[in-house]
Amino acid sequence: MERQAVNRAKEAFLSGRTRPLEFRLQQLHALQRMITEKETEICTSLKQDINRSQYDTPLLELIGIENEISLAIEKLTQWAAPRQVDRNILTVSDEVYVQPEPLGVVLIIGAWNYPWAVTLQPLVGAIAAGNAAVVKPSELSEYSSLLLRALLPRYLDKDLYPVVTGGVSETQELLRLRFDHIFYTGSSTVGKVVMEAAARHLTPVTLELGGKSPCYIDKNCDIRIACRRITWGKFVNCGQTCIAPDYILCEPCIQGRVVECIRQTLLEFYGADPKCSPDYGRIINQRHFSRIMSLMEGYTPVIGGQTDASQRYIAPTVLKDVPPHSRLMQEEIFGPLLPIVAVSDMDDAIRFVNEREKPLALYIFCSDKKATKKMIEETTSGGVTVNDVMMHYTLSSLPFGGVGQSGMGCYHGKHTFDQLSHQRACLIRSLGMESVNLSRYPPQDRRRARRARMALKSPMIDLSKRTFVWAVSATIIAFGLLVTLLVILLIASGLNCTCWYWRGWYY
Amino acid sequence: SFVHMSREQLIVQRARKSFQTGKTKPLEFRVHQLKNLLRFITEKRRNIADAVKKDLGKSEHGTELFETLGLEGEINLAIENLMEWAAPRPVEKNLLTISDEVYIQPEPLGLVLIIGAWNYPWAVTLQPLVGAIAAGNAAIIKPSEVSSYSAKAMEELLPLYLDKDLYPVVTGGVLETQELLKQKFDHIFYTGSSAVGRLVMEAASHHLTPVTLELGGKSPCYIDKNCDITVACRRITWGKFVNCGQTCIAPDYILCEPSIQSTVVEEIRKCIKEFYTDNPKSFEDYGRIINQRHFKRIMALMDGSTVALGGDSDESQCYIEPTVLKDVTSESKVMREEIFGPLLPIITVSGVDEAIQFINEREKPLVVYVFSHEKKLIKRVIAETSSGALLANDCLVHFTVSALPFGGVGNSGMGCYHGRHTFDQLSHLRSCLIKQLKMEGVNSMRYPPHTAKKMSWARFFLLKQVNMGRLRRTVLLAMLAGLAAFAVQVTSVPNSPNKSYIRQLNWR
């Protein structure tokens, strides 16, 4: 069944339907309609999957998707146009550019924590780039994937963008087939399996994986505001966010204050009993519930710790003085447990971060610009947000992706388009001016070699710089003319005025 | 307990420790290493040319033209532009981040493994190294053992110029490469065949290491019957027989209409005579096949095809005469794999439609060549085929334009390099958003408890995409309007005191 869907998508792509920009825009508009028209249904499906509140869904998923679609629609002509490059003296009279082209059939494997965002945002880029796409939503977010399978064919081209649902065996079947790009969001373990499968067909991959995103709080910053932002980022979606602050690093002297601020913020956000708050989510399934519970074993939390297996509910939990080698610090938590690890100072924190795998995000709360820059420079991560959490995700001009174990490739905005396109180098010469080429042909002698060396060593003519210089000088001249005009007007009226003034005096 | 580490493991560990000291971070260090690399190429020019002559029979001029000149250009480009490439790159903001610092910071990845190829042993091994050094990485260099003299020269001479720990050269064959591939790297840069490319990517997947694969394929060359066939054939002949056909971007086979096939053969005959004399075997500028295995492989490809030109060979010297095969079909042996040798098959097609179809039935090649005067035809080929690159009316030269990304697609590879592209490919482009701990009120719309009112505010702020460009233009226009209004006022002001004075006088 999977094979048929992929073959149909391939045939549909080869028909050339996706090439014209009008077709791609039409599909993007249809996708946008789907999001706006079916918002209620989508919210309901998320409530059933993960107990997401009806406000969190648009806030966290749908608005982001809508923005991506609007951006793609607005910029598609620009993104898909040939891109000029610098030439050298040998190619100064040639046409030299990079032409973005569709890759073919893209496989998009979604995740269950933000089932619409992480599945549809890559789809936006795939459509914009002119590809066909096979969409495989995660089976763990059951209601969402069934809804997607029902809705997408009603709005988008059925053959080009099929939805394939299923579990592990269906995914394995898909991975045996040949694609032109695979876009996977999920865990590092499965990421390795995806890349290995892709290697068999020499398929390039984008892997958006995870990791333990550290969150350092400097003792001299505004701890109350820092904790508000961290609390929001951590417990949204019940901690099941790939860029959630996984653990806190801070000095022992502020640990108590941090705990207090988090406690107060939790009270403000979710009330005395988060179980009753409509805004607090649940764990996706029993397996993950048990996994997170086992991480807590042996530790007494300072906040929270209450659970209810029947609802897969875990209260917002904070643990302090967590030892670095505990189980809690070995794997990505992906749940509402917030460990605080004590470090002696910022250097100690930097060392701590560098001893571990490169995370998807790094968070630094610090008012000292210099210290912040130092920490950024001495660590590495997919992305960094300073003095807030997760916000680098919301700016589509920033490439969103991991490094090392947290992933490869990036997306959002134009980056998705570029990631799912082939940037084809095009050089169009003429069959004239053959004499210029003489120096490269054999038989080679010293004279020819010298001429060739001179030709190849010439500096590149940066045509864009030339245009810039022209633009600046034209602006300066125009400005100069304007100023001259104003001065002339002033003098002219000034003369006029002086005449009248003096005449008035003599009256 | 003593754990026995292999030679490769020790080298990798030393390189990583050296990288972790942070000495590649300062730009001065990187520029210093690049300048040393440049000195290496100029001072050891003789040694390099000797090694290439022994490996591939290439003349000294050929080595300079095809290997070291390009390298020198890349190094100079990197030295000149490193500050710009490594600097933070500001990006466009939105309304919510208008007062924040938003930029992309290029960072070193760590340890890069560069596996070279034997056909241009210096260029394809050291060009990625230039980018690796510029980006601040450490790099393990594994030259191909097939070009054994070059590998040996590199192993002996490179440590005399570059940091021994950060940029070690590891020689060896299949076993040593497999041992290297078991180690963890932060990026693997491989140039070679698609078959081995798959193995490299599979090995990389175990450590989630990103890869750049510069592979190969059969690069088609379409000659339009209405173009200047003499010039076209000169350029194709040059591109094909340079390095005895052992170039990844060599035109693999020709597609043309039957009516011009004999003209094409005649023109190529003339060019071969002009370039390589009547006796290419004794001519200095004509190379040799790298080894016996490839010699036998290429000779076997000729089976079943009609030789229009050449065909002579000498196994003892690994010499194959420049050969053209005509009336070749898609079932011929020579069309089953990348030739990588001095055999040029000509396949007849009825026109550009059939040529496009022929190309699209096969794997995406590294480059598509088109020879035609008609712009429309060229653009049609661009639109209806796919390949790593497209070059119209010439061969090979797109390799020298460092602003163009050089790489394949599909079976011909993934990733790209040259110039700044190498730097970007071997860096991590890290997104940085620096906010302040103020204006907390703005954030309240995202915090629970959620209400419909908060939601509508959130929608307003997040959905109303502010077009920063348009905003800037509006502000500029407003300023100009204000300036104009001010100018108008200033020119009319001198009249008013006059008028009021006249009124005063009139009252008197």
XYZ file of C-alpha atoms in Angstrom, chain A:
507
model
C 0.000 0.000 0.000
C 2.849 2.312 0.848
C 4.618 1.373 -2.382
C 1.541 2.283 -4.418
C 1.214 5.670 -2.766
C 4.894 6.438 -3.368
C 4.754 5.289 -7.001
C 1.680 7.397 -7.628
C 3.401 10.402 -6.078
C 6.452 9.823 -8.250
C 4.384 9.570 -11.415
C 2.458 12.702 -10.480
C 5.734 14.541 -9.921
C 7.168 13.372 -13.252
C 4.091 14.702 -15.037
C 5.514 18.151 -14.316
C 2.407 19.452 -12.516
C 4.388 20.961 -9.651
C 6.723 22.982 -11.824
C 4.570 26.095 -12.453
C 4.572 28.461 -9.494
C 0.816 29.012 -9.863
C 0.176 25.374 -9.029
C 2.351 25.542 -5.923
C 0.650 28.764 -4.787
C -2.748 27.203 -5.326
C -1.790 24.240 -3.131
C -0.411 26.538 -0.439
C -3.613 28.587 -0.425
C -5.596 25.373 -0.083
C -3.457 24.287 2.864
C -4.032 27.651 4.502
C -7.771 27.246 4.043
C -7.580 23.848 5.674
C -5.915 25.278 8.773
C -8.388 28.125 9.147
C -11.525 26.165 8.305
C -10.731 23.101 10.362
C -9.227 24.748 13.419
C -11.895 23.434 15.765
C -11.484 19.850 14.586
C -7.710 20.094 14.917
C -8.001 21.462 18.446
C -10.378 18.640 19.378
C -8.012 15.992 18.036
C -5.155 17.436 20.071
C -7.277 17.532 23.181
C -7.956 13.847 22.721
C -4.344 12.993 21.993
C -2.481 14.973 24.599
C -5.075 17.053 26.493
C -3.852 20.251 24.860
C -5.943 23.300 25.758
C -7.940 24.888 22.958
C -5.823 28.064 23.225
C -2.465 26.357 23.227
C -3.048 24.671 19.914
C -3.375 27.803 17.817
C -0.708 29.511 19.890
C 1.837 26.762 19.583
C 1.024 25.113 16.284
C -1.514 26.714 13.995
C -0.332 30.317 14.034
C 3.164 29.120 13.225
C 1.916 27.071 10.275
C -0.204 29.960 9.013
C 2.787 32.283 9.159
C 4.958 29.836 7.250
C 2.326 29.468 4.538
C 1.868 33.253 4.237
C 5.598 33.754 3.998
C 5.951 31.080 1.346
C 3.087 32.513 -0.691
C 4.534 36.007 -0.478
C 8.103 35.075 -1.297
C 7.770 32.094 -3.627
C 8.591 34.004 -6.800
C 11.707 35.387 -5.211
C 12.829 32.062 -3.732
C 12.326 30.094 -6.943
C 14.026 32.641 -9.194
C 17.582 32.149 -10.498
C 20.163 33.501 -8.040
C 23.027 35.547 -9.453
C 26.588 34.803 -8.360
C 29.952 36.547 -8.569
C 31.873 35.942 -11.759
C 35.536 35.892 -12.598
C 37.265 37.412 -15.559
C 36.828 34.263 -17.646
C 33.070 34.266 -17.265
C 32.375 37.979 -17.266
C 30.327 37.780 -20.478
C 28.516 34.581 -19.553
C 25.281 33.874 -17.754
C 26.193 32.519 -14.334
C 23.542 31.685 -11.785
C 22.181 29.098 -9.376
C 18.771 27.678 -10.264
C 16.702 26.175 -7.415
C 14.987 22.974 -8.605
C 12.624 20.453 -7.031
C 14.257 17.284 -5.747
C 11.392 14.922 -6.515
C 9.510 12.953 -3.865
C 10.118 13.930 -0.255
C 9.244 11.699 2.701
C 8.114 13.646 5.766
C 8.007 11.655 9.004
C 6.262 13.637 11.717
C 6.398 13.469 15.494
C 3.622 13.201 18.081
C 4.340 16.162 20.332
C 3.308 18.885 17.884
C 1.774 16.621 15.276
C 0.516 19.405 13.023
C 3.447 21.807 13.219
C 6.285 19.358 12.687
C 4.446 17.554 9.901
C 2.953 20.493 8.008
C 5.785 23.011 8.284
C 8.151 20.807 6.254
C 5.235 20.142 3.881
C 4.940 23.877 3.211
C 8.570 23.973 2.107
C 8.190 20.786 0.084
C 5.214 22.193 -1.812
C 6.897 25.554 -2.316
C 10.017 23.894 -3.710
C 7.902 21.986 -6.235
C 8.267 18.498 -4.794
C 5.754 15.741 -4.225
C 5.596 14.663 -0.587
C 4.580 11.532 1.239
C 3.400 12.540 4.709
C 3.750 9.998 7.486
C 2.322 11.394 10.741
C 3.231 9.732 14.025
C 0.929 6.920 15.084
C 1.275 7.924 18.736
C -0.827 11.039 18.159
C -3.629 8.815 16.893
C -6.509 11.244 16.546
C -4.367 13.862 14.837
C -2.952 11.442 12.305
C -6.384 10.064 11.450
C -7.727 13.591 11.068
C -4.800 14.545 8.843
C -5.411 11.507 6.674
C -9.046 12.519 6.314
C -8.489 16.231 5.712
C -5.391 16.586 3.539
C -6.758 14.820 0.445
C -9.802 17.080 0.585
C -7.675 20.193 0.139
C -4.458 19.157 -1.576
C -3.675 17.109 -4.674
C -4.356 13.498 -3.644
C -1.617 11.936 -5.732
C 1.160 14.407 -5.040
C 0.734 14.658 -1.255
C -0.582 11.342 0.090
C -0.871 10.706 3.815
C 0.357 7.288 4.923
C -0.582 6.254 8.442
C 0.677 3.283 10.382
C 3.163 2.095 12.938
C 6.678 0.768 12.959
C 6.239 -1.802 10.197
C 4.604 0.668 7.818
C 7.416 3.154 8.462
C 10.015 0.467 7.827
C 8.262 -0.414 4.580
C 8.367 3.243 3.538
C 12.051 3.508 4.419
C 12.855 0.622 2.076
C 11.575 2.658 -0.869
C 13.543 5.309 -2.690
C 12.972 9.013 -2.023
C 14.794 12.157 -3.080
C 14.917 13.531 0.461
C 13.792 12.335 3.876
C 12.716 14.825 6.530
C 12.514 13.186 9.937
C 11.522 14.670 13.310
C 11.926 12.453 16.344
C 14.480 10.721 18.530
C 18.187 10.281 17.859
C 17.856 6.492 18.050
C 15.354 6.316 15.227
C 17.238 9.104 13.429
C 20.180 6.716 13.008
C 17.899 4.069 11.540
C 16.406 6.595 9.115
C 19.845 7.777 7.966
C 21.048 4.202 7.521
C 18.019 3.387 5.389
C 18.574 6.581 3.380
C 22.213 5.629 2.772
C 21.129 2.632 0.717
C 19.585 4.941 -1.875
C 22.002 7.867 -1.377
C 19.053 9.949 -0.179
C 19.941 13.179 1.631
C 18.284 13.624 5.031
C 17.179 16.356 7.389
C 17.027 15.094 10.955
C 15.380 17.185 13.642
C 16.279 15.239 16.752
C 16.500 16.051 20.432
C 18.762 16.196 23.393
C 19.020 17.703 26.826
C 18.755 21.474 26.379
C 20.557 23.129 29.287
C 19.304 26.320 30.905
C 21.847 28.401 32.816
C 20.665 31.049 35.304
C 23.273 33.600 36.303
C 23.039 34.654 39.928
C 22.995 38.355 39.080
C 20.037 38.414 36.711
C 16.366 39.110 37.406
C 15.535 35.661 38.718
C 11.810 36.214 38.972
C 11.365 37.013 35.276
C 13.825 34.308 34.287
C 11.839 31.705 36.213
C 8.523 32.849 34.725
C 9.849 32.324 31.238
C 11.514 29.022 32.069
C 8.387 27.719 33.784
C 6.292 28.538 30.749
C 8.730 26.886 28.347
C 9.204 23.804 30.469
C 5.617 22.903 31.299
C 3.932 23.880 28.034
C 2.675 20.708 26.379
C 3.560 18.979 29.655
C 7.286 19.195 28.932
C 6.949 17.296 25.654
C 8.739 19.865 23.498
C 12.028 19.170 21.717
C 13.382 22.592 22.661
C 12.019 22.662 26.203
C 14.628 23.647 28.792
C 15.556 20.164 29.973
C 17.463 21.050 33.157
C 18.620 24.124 35.042
C 22.211 24.957 35.939
C 22.709 27.564 38.644
C 24.839 28.362 41.652
C 23.756 26.824 44.990
C 23.175 30.261 46.553
C 20.230 31.036 44.262
C 18.767 27.552 44.112
C 16.268 28.295 46.859
C 15.089 31.477 45.164
C 14.723 29.725 41.836
C 12.537 27.052 43.411
C 10.387 29.691 45.108
C 9.912 31.718 41.919
C 8.957 28.607 39.983
C 6.474 27.642 42.682
C 4.831 31.054 42.557
C 4.716 31.039 38.771
C 3.162 27.568 38.708
C 0.483 28.763 41.080
C -0.228 31.705 38.795
C -0.304 29.599 35.622
C -2.071 26.421 36.678
C -3.616 27.153 40.046
C -3.238 25.153 43.229
C -4.155 21.880 41.513
C -2.783 21.694 37.966
C -4.828 18.552 37.408
C -7.929 20.725 37.261
C -6.430 23.388 35.046
C -7.716 23.215 31.459
C -4.338 24.502 30.291
C -2.186 21.707 31.699
C -1.586 18.741 29.423
C -1.076 15.003 29.846
C 1.594 12.511 28.856
C 1.011 11.055 25.390
C 0.809 7.387 26.406
C 1.407 4.819 29.139
C 4.891 3.894 27.953
C 6.195 7.451 28.205
C 4.336 7.935 31.499
C 6.157 4.930 33.000
C 9.433 6.097 31.495
C 9.186 9.546 33.095
C 8.020 8.092 36.393
C 11.066 5.827 36.536
C 13.341 8.834 36.020
C 11.995 10.314 39.257
C 12.760 7.180 41.275
C 14.850 7.756 44.326
C 14.435 11.500 44.383
C 12.204 13.661 46.472
C 10.911 16.589 44.483
C 10.705 20.017 46.096
C 7.663 20.888 44.010
C 5.023 18.561 42.656
C 5.619 14.841 42.282
C 1.928 13.877 42.307
C 0.800 11.515 39.576
C -2.323 9.804 38.358
C -1.728 6.864 36.054
C -5.351 6.656 34.931
C -5.104 10.102 33.402
C -1.393 9.896 32.583
C -1.066 12.990 34.721
C 2.237 14.084 36.238
C 2.219 17.295 38.262
C 4.733 20.005 37.394
C 7.743 18.722 39.306
C 11.005 20.366 40.304
C 13.950 18.479 41.782
C 17.006 20.163 43.251
C 20.598 19.173 43.940
C 20.374 16.532 41.228
C 23.679 14.676 40.800
C 25.099 14.879 37.254
C 25.327 11.093 36.866
C 21.769 10.290 37.880
C 19.421 8.645 35.401
C 17.505 11.873 35.249
C 20.553 13.468 33.658
C 21.303 10.646 31.228
C 18.413 10.874 28.793
C 16.165 13.611 27.417
C 13.351 13.985 29.941
C 10.554 15.040 27.570
C 8.227 15.422 30.517
C 7.267 17.822 33.321
C 10.297 17.125 35.532
C 12.696 20.010 36.008
C 15.993 19.045 37.663
C 18.269 21.736 39.055
C 21.968 20.898 38.957
C 24.329 23.012 41.037
C 27.430 24.480 39.392
C 30.029 26.706 40.992
C 30.013 29.448 38.348
C 29.575 30.121 34.643
C 32.826 28.416 33.681
C 31.708 25.322 35.528
C 28.409 25.484 33.650
C 30.258 25.780 30.329
C 32.337 22.737 31.187
C 29.207 20.826 32.170
C 27.505 21.594 28.866
C 30.592 20.713 26.807
C 31.035 17.347 28.493
C 27.729 16.249 27.041
C 26.304 15.747 23.564
C 25.554 18.896 21.581
C 21.972 19.900 22.485
C 19.239 21.262 20.254
C 19.033 24.512 22.215
C 20.991 26.363 24.866
C 19.373 28.869 27.198
C 21.295 31.527 29.079
C 19.744 33.910 31.595
C 22.247 36.644 32.260
C 22.287 40.440 32.209
C 26.001 40.710 31.479
C 26.438 40.996 27.695
C 30.103 40.043 27.803
C 29.555 36.955 29.904
C 26.708 35.877 27.656
C 28.844 36.218 24.541
C 31.582 34.229 26.261
C 29.206 31.396 27.034
C 27.881 31.353 23.484
C 31.410 31.284 22.109
C 32.647 28.484 24.329
C 29.763 26.102 23.787
C 27.873 24.784 20.793
C 24.247 23.841 20.223
C 21.618 23.880 17.487
C 20.403 27.312 18.533
C 20.632 29.775 21.416
C 18.064 31.987 23.072
C 19.316 34.357 25.734
C 16.991 35.580 28.473
C 14.020 33.630 27.199
C 13.234 30.097 26.065
C 12.241 28.636 22.704
C 11.713 31.994 20.975
C 14.396 31.396 18.318
C 11.916 28.847 16.956
C 9.419 31.589 16.128
C 11.614 33.716 13.859
C 11.539 32.181 10.396
C 14.661 33.984 9.232
C 16.676 31.910 11.731
C 17.574 28.383 10.553
C 16.088 25.894 13.012
C 17.991 22.649 13.443
C 20.410 20.657 15.517
C 24.084 19.737 15.392
C 25.786 16.483 16.286
C 23.361 14.178 18.108
C 20.622 16.798 18.017
C 20.333 16.610 14.247
C 21.481 17.754 10.815
C 20.028 20.201 8.349
C 17.684 23.022 9.242
C 14.354 24.553 8.256
C 11.795 27.353 8.730
C 10.971 30.031 6.208
C 13.308 30.139 3.246
C 15.543 27.523 4.837
C 12.891 24.830 4.295
C 12.644 25.813 0.643
C 16.421 25.668 0.216
C 16.726 22.401 2.133
C 14.159 20.704 -0.108
C 15.522 22.105 -3.380
C 18.550 21.286 -5.446
C 20.659 24.404 -5.988
C 21.835 23.718 -9.545
C 24.860 25.642 -10.795
C 24.260 26.984 -14.323
C 26.925 28.469 -16.568
C 25.889 29.489 -20.070
C 28.752 30.428 -22.341
C 28.805 31.256 -26.008
C 30.489 29.357 -28.787
C 32.379 32.459 -29.794
C 35.641 33.915 -28.469
C 37.414 30.595 -28.922
C 40.771 32.367 -29.001
C 40.493 33.088 -25.280
C 40.502 29.352 -24.642
C 43.748 28.691 -26.506
C 45.900 28.872 -23.401
C 44.214 25.861 -21.864
C 44.579 23.460 -24.793
C 47.538 21.174 -25.242
C 50.243 21.169 -26.354
C 51.130 23.051 -23.200
C 54.157 25.265 -23.177
C 55.516 27.901 -20.833
C 53.810 30.776 -22.612
C 50.412 29.145 -22.643
C 50.773 28.067 -19.034
C 51.625 31.593 -17.999
C 48.604 32.980 -19.825
C 46.374 30.372 -18.219
C 47.789 31.185 -14.817
C 47.088 34.872 -15.302
C 43.556 34.213 -16.452
C 42.667 31.909 -13.581
C 44.252 34.025 -10.902
C 42.303 37.156 -11.721
C 40.177 38.579 -8.926
C 36.491 37.967 -9.056
C 34.407 40.797 -10.336
C 31.798 41.293 -7.711
C 28.977 42.628 -9.790
C 26.813 43.066 -6.768
C 29.442 45.307 -5.162
C 29.601 47.369 -8.312
C 25.851 47.857 -8.280
C 26.022 48.830 -4.633
C 28.718 51.434 -5.290
C 26.644 52.831 -8.148
C 23.560 52.957 -5.956
C 25.371 54.757 -3.142
C 26.976 57.328 -5.431
C 23.667 57.931 -7.205
C 21.968 58.501 -3.854
C 24.683 60.923 -2.771
C 24.394 62.874 -6.029
C 20.615 62.950 -5.781
C 20.806 64.104 -2.198
C 23.310 66.744 -3.171
C 20.978 67.978 -5.876
C 18.089 68.084 -3.437
C 20.123 70.069 -0.940
C 21.229 72.454 -3.676
C 17.609 72.908 -4.713
C 16.553 73.677 -1.148
C 19.401 76.126 -0.734
C 18.470 77.871 -3.968
C 14.846 78.070 -2.882
C 15.889 79.471 0.470
C 18.144 82.083 -1.053
C 15.551 83.040 -3.632
C 12.813 83.471 -1.078
C 15.347 84.974 1.296
C 16.142 87.662 -1.280
C 12.455 88.139 -1.818
C 11.912 88.384 1.899
C 14.763 90.817 2.408
C 13.365 93.021 -0.391
C 9.939 93.104 1.153
C 11.375 93.614 4.629
C 13.413 96.606 3.615
C 10.685 98.022 1.464
C 8.364 97.665 4.424
C 10.808 99.571 6.541
C 10.868 102.467 4.190
C 7.127 102.565 3.882
